PDB file of N, CA and C in Angstrom:
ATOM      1  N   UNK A   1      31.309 -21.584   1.286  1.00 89.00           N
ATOM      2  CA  UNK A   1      32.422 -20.671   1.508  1.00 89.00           C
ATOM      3  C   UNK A   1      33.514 -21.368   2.323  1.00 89.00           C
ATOM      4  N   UNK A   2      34.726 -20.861   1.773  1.00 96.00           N
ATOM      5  CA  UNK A   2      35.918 -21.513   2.723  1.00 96.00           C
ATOM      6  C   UNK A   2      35.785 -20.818   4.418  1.00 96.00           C
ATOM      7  N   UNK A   3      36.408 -21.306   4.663  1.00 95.00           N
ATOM      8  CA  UNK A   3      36.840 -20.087   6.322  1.00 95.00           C
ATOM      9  C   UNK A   3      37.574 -19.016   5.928  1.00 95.00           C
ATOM     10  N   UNK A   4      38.148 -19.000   5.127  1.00 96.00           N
ATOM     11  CA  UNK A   4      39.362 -17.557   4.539  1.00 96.00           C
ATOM     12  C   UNK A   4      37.869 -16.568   4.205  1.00 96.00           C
ATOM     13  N   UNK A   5      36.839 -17.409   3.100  1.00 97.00           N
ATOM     14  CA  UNK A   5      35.621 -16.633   2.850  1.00 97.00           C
ATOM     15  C   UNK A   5      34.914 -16.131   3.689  1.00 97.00           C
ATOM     16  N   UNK A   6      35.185 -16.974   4.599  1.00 96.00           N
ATOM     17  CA  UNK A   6      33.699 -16.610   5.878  1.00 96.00           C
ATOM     18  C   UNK A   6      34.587 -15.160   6.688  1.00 96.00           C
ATOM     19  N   UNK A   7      36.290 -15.245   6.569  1.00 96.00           N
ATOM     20  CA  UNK A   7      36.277 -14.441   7.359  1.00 96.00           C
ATOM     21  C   UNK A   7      36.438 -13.127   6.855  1.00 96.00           C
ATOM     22  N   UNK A   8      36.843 -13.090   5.416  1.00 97.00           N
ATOM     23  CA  UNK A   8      36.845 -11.566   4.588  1.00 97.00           C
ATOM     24  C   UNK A   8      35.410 -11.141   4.489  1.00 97.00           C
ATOM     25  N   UNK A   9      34.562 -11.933   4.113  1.00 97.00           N
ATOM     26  CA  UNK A   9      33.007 -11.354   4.364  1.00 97.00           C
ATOM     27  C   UNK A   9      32.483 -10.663   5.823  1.00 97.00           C
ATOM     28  N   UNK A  10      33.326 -11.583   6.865  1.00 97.00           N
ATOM     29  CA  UNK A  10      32.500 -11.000   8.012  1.00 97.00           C
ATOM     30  C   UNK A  10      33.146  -9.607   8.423  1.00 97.00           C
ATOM     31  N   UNK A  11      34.654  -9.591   8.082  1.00 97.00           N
ATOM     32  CA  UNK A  11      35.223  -8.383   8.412  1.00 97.00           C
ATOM     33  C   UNK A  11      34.969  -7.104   7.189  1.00 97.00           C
ATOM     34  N   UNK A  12      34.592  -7.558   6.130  1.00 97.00           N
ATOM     35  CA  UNK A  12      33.806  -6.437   5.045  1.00 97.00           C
ATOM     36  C   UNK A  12      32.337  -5.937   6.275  1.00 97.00           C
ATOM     37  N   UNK A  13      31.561  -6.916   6.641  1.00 98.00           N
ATOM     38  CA  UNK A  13      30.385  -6.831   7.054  1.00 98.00           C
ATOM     39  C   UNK A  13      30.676  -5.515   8.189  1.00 98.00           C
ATOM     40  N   UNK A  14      31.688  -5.822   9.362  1.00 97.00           N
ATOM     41  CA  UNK A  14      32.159  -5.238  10.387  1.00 97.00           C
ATOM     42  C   UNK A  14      32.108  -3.776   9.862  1.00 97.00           C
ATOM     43  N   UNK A  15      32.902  -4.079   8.563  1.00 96.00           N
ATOM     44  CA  UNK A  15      33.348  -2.371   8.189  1.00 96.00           C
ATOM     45  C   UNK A  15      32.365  -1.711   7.810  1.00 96.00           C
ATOM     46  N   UNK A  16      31.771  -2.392   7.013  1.00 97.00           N
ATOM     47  CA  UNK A  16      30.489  -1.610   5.847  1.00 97.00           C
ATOM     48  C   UNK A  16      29.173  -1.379   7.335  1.00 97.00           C
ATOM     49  N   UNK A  17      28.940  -2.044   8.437  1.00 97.00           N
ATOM     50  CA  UNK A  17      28.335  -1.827   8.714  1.00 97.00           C
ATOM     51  C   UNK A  17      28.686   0.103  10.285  1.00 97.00           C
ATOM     52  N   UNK A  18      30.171  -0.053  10.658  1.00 96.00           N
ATOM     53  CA  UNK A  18      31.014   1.173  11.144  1.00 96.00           C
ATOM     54  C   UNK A  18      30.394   2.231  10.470  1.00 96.00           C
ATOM     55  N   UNK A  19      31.227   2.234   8.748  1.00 96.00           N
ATOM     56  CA  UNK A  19      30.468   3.119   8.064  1.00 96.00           C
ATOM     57  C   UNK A  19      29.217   3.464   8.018  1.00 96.00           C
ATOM     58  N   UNK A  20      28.280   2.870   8.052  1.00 98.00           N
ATOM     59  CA  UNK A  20      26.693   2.814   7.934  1.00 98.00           C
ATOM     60  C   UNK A  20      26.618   3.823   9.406  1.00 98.00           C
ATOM     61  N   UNK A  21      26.732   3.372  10.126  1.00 98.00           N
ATOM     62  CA  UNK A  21      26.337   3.803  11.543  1.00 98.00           C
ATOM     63  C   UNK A  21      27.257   5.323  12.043  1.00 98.00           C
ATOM     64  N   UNK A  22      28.329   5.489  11.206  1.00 95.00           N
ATOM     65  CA  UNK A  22      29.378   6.707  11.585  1.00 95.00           C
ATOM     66  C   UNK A  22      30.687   6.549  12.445  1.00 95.00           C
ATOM     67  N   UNK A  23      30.608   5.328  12.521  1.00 93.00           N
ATOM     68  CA  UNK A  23      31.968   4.959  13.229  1.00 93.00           C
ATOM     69  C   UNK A  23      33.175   5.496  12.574  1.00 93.00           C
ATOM     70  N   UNK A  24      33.551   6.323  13.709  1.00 90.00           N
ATOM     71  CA  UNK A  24      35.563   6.614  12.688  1.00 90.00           C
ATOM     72  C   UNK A  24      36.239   5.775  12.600  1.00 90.00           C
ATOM     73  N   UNK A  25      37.112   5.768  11.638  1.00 87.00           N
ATOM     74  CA  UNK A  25      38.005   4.879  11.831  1.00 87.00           C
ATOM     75  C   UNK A  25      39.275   5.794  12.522  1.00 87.00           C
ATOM     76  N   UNK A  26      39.784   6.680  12.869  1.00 87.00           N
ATOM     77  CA  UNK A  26      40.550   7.043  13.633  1.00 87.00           C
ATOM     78  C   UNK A  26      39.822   7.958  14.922  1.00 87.00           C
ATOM     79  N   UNK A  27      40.439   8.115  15.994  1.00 87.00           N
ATOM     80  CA  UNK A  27      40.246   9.154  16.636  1.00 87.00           C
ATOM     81  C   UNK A  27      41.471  10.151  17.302  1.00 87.00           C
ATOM     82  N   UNK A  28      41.156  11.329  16.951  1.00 87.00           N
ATOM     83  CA  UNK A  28      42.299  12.456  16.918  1.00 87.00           C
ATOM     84  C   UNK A  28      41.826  12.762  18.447  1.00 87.00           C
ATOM     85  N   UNK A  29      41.330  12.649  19.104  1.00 89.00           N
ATOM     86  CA  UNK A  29      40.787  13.222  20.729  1.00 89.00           C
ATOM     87  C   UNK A  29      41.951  12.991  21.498  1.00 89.00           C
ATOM     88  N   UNK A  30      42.367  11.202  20.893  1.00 92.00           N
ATOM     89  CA  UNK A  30      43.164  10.641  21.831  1.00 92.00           C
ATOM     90  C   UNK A  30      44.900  11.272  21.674  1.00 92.00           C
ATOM     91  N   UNK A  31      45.379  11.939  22.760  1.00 95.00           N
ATOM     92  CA  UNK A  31      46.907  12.071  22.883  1.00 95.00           C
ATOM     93  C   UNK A  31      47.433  11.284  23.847  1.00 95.00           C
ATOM     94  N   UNK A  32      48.825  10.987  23.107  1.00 95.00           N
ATOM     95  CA  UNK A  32      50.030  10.032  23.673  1.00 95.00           C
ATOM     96  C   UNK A  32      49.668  10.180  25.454  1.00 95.00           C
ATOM     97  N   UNK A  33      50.004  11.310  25.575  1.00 97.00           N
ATOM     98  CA  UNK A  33      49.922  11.103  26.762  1.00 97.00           C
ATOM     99  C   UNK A  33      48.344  10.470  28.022  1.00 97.00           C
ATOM    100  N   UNK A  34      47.228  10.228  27.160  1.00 96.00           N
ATOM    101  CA  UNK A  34      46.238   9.704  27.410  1.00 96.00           C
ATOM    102  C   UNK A  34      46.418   8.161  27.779  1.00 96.00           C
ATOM    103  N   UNK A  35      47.549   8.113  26.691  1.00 97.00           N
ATOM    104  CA  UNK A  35      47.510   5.953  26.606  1.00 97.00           C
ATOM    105  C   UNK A  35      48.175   5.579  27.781  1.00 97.00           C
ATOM    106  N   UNK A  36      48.577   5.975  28.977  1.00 97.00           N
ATOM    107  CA  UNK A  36      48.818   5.090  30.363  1.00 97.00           C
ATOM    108  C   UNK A  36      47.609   4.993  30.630  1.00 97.00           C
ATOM    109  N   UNK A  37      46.813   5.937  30.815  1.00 98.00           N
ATOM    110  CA  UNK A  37      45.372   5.518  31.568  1.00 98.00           C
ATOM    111  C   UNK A  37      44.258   5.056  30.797  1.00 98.00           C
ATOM    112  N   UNK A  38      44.495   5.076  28.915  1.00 97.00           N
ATOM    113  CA  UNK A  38      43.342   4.041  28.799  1.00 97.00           C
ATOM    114  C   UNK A  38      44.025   2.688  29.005  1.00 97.00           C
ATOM    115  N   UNK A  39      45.028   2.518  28.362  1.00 97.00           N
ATOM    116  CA  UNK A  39      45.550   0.940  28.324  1.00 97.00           C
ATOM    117  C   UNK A  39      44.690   0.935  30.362  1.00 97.00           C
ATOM    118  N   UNK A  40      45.329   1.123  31.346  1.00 98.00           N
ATOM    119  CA  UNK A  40      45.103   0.697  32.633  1.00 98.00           C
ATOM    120  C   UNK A  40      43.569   0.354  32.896  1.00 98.00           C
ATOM    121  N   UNK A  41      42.839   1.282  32.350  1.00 97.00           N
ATOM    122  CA  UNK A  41      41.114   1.165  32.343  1.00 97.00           C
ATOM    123  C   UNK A  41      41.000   0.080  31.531  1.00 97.00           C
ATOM    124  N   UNK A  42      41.574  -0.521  29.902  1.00 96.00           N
ATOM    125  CA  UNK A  42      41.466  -1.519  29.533  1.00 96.00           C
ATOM    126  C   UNK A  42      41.618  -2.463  30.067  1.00 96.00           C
ATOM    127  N   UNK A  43      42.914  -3.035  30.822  1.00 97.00           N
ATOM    128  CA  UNK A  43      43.371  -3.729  31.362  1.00 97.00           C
ATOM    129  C   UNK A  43      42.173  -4.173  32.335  1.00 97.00           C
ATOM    130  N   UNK A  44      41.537  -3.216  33.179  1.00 97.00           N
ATOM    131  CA  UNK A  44      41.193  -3.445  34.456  1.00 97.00           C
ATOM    132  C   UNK A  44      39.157  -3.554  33.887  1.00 97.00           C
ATOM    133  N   UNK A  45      38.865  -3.223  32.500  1.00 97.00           N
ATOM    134  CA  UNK A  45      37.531  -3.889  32.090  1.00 97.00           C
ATOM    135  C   UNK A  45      37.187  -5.124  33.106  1.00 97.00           C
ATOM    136  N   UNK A  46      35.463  -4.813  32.975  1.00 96.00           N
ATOM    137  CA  UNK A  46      35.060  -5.892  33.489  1.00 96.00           C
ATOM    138  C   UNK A  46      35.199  -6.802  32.415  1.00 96.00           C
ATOM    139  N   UNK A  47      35.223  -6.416  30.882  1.00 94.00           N
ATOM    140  CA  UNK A  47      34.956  -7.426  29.882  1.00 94.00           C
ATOM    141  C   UNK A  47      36.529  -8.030  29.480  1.00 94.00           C
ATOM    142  N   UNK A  48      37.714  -7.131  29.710  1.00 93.00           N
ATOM    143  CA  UNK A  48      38.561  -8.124  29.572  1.00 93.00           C
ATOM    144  C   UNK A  48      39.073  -9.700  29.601  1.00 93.00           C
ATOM    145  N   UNK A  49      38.211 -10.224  30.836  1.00 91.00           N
ATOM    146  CA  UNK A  49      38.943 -11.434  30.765  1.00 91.00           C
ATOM    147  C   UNK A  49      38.384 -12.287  29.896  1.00 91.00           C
ATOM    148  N   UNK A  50      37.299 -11.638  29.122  1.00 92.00           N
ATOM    149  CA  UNK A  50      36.463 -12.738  28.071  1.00 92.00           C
ATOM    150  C   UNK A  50      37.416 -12.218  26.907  1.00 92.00           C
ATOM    151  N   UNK A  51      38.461 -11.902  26.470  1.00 90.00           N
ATOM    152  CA  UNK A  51      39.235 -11.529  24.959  1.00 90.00           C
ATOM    153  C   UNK A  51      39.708 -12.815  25.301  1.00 90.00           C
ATOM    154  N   UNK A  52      39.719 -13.071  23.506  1.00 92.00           N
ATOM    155  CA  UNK A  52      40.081 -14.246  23.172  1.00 92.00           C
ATOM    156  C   UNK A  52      41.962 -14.140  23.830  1.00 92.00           C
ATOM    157  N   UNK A  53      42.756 -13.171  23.917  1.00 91.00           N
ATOM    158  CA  UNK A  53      44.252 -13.073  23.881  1.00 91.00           C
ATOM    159  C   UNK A  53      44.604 -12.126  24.933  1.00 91.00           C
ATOM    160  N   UNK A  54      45.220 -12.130  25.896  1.00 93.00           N
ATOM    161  CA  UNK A  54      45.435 -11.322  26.899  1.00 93.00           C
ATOM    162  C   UNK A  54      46.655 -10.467  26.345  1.00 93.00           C
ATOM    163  N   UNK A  55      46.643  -9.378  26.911  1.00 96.00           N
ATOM    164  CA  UNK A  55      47.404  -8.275  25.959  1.00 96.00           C
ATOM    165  C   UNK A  55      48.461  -7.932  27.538  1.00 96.00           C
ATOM    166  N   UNK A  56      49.503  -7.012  27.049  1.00 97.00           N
ATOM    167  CA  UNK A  56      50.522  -6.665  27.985  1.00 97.00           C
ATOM    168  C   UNK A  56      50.022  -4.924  27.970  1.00 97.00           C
ATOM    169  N   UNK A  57      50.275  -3.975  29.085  1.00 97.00           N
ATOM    170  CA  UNK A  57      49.988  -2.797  28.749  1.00 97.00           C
ATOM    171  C   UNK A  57      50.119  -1.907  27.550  1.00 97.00           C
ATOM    172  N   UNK A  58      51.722  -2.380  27.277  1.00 98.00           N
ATOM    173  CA  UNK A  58      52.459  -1.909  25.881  1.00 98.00           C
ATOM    174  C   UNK A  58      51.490  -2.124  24.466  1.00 98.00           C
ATOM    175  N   UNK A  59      50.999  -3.361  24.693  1.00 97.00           N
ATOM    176  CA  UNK A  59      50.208  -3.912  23.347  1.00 97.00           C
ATOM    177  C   UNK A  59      49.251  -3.248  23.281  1.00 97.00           C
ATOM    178  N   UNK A  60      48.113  -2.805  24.553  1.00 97.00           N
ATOM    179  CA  UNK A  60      47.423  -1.874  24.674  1.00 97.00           C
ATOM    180  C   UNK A  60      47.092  -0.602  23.947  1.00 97.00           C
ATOM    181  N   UNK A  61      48.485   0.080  24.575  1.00 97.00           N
ATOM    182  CA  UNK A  61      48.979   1.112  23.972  1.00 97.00           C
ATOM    183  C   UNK A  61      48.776   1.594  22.821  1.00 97.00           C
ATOM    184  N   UNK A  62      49.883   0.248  21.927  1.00 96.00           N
ATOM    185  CA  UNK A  62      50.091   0.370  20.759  1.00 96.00           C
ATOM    186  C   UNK A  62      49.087   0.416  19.631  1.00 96.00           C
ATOM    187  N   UNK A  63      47.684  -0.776  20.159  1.00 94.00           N
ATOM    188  CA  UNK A  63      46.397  -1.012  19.694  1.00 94.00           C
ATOM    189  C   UNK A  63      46.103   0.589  19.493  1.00 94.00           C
ATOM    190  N   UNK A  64      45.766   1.350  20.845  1.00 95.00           N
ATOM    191  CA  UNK A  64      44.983   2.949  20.626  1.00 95.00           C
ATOM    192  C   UNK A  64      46.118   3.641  19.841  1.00 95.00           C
ATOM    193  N   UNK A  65      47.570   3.735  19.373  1.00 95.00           N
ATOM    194  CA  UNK A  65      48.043   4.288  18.482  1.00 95.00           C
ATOM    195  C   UNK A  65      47.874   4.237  17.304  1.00 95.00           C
ATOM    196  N   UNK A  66      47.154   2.535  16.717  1.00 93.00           N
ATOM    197  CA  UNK A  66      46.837   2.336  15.657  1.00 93.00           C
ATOM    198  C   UNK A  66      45.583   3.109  15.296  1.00 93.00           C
ATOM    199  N   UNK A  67      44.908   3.860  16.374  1.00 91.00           N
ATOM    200  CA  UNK A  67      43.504   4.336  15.968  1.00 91.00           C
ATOM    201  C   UNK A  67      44.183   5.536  16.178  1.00 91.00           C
ATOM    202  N   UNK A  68      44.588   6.482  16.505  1.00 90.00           N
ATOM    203  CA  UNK A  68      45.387   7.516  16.515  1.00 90.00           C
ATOM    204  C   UNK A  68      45.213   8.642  15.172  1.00 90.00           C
ATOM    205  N   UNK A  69      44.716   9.980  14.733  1.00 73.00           N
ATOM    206  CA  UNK A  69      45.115   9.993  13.795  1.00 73.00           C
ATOM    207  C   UNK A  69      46.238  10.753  13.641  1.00 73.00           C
TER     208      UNK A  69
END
């Protein structure tokens, strides 16, 4: 497999396995006005500083809008 292969398989794998287990792909819980204080709880993870890309609050944000429904 190429790397382009390795990586559409692993992100099929990711999905098919969400589905399997019941993972949403959106969540409606979350309102606008929620995203100052998750982005800040993100930010302030113990697991943050291991992401491969350090994010700005805004990017944060924008990430939980994409899950938004």
């Amino acid at each position: 497999m190429s790397p382009e292969e390795y990586r559409t398989a692993a992100i099929a794998a990711v999905e098919k396995l969400s589905e399997d287990v019941g993972i949403p792909k959106t969540l409606d819980k979350i309102r606008e006005e929620d995203l100052d204080q998750l982005a800040e709880d993100a930010l302030n993870d113990a697991c943050y500083p291991g992401n491969p890309r350090e994010a700005t609050k805004e990017q944060v944000k924008e990430l939980f809008r994409k899950i938004m429904a």
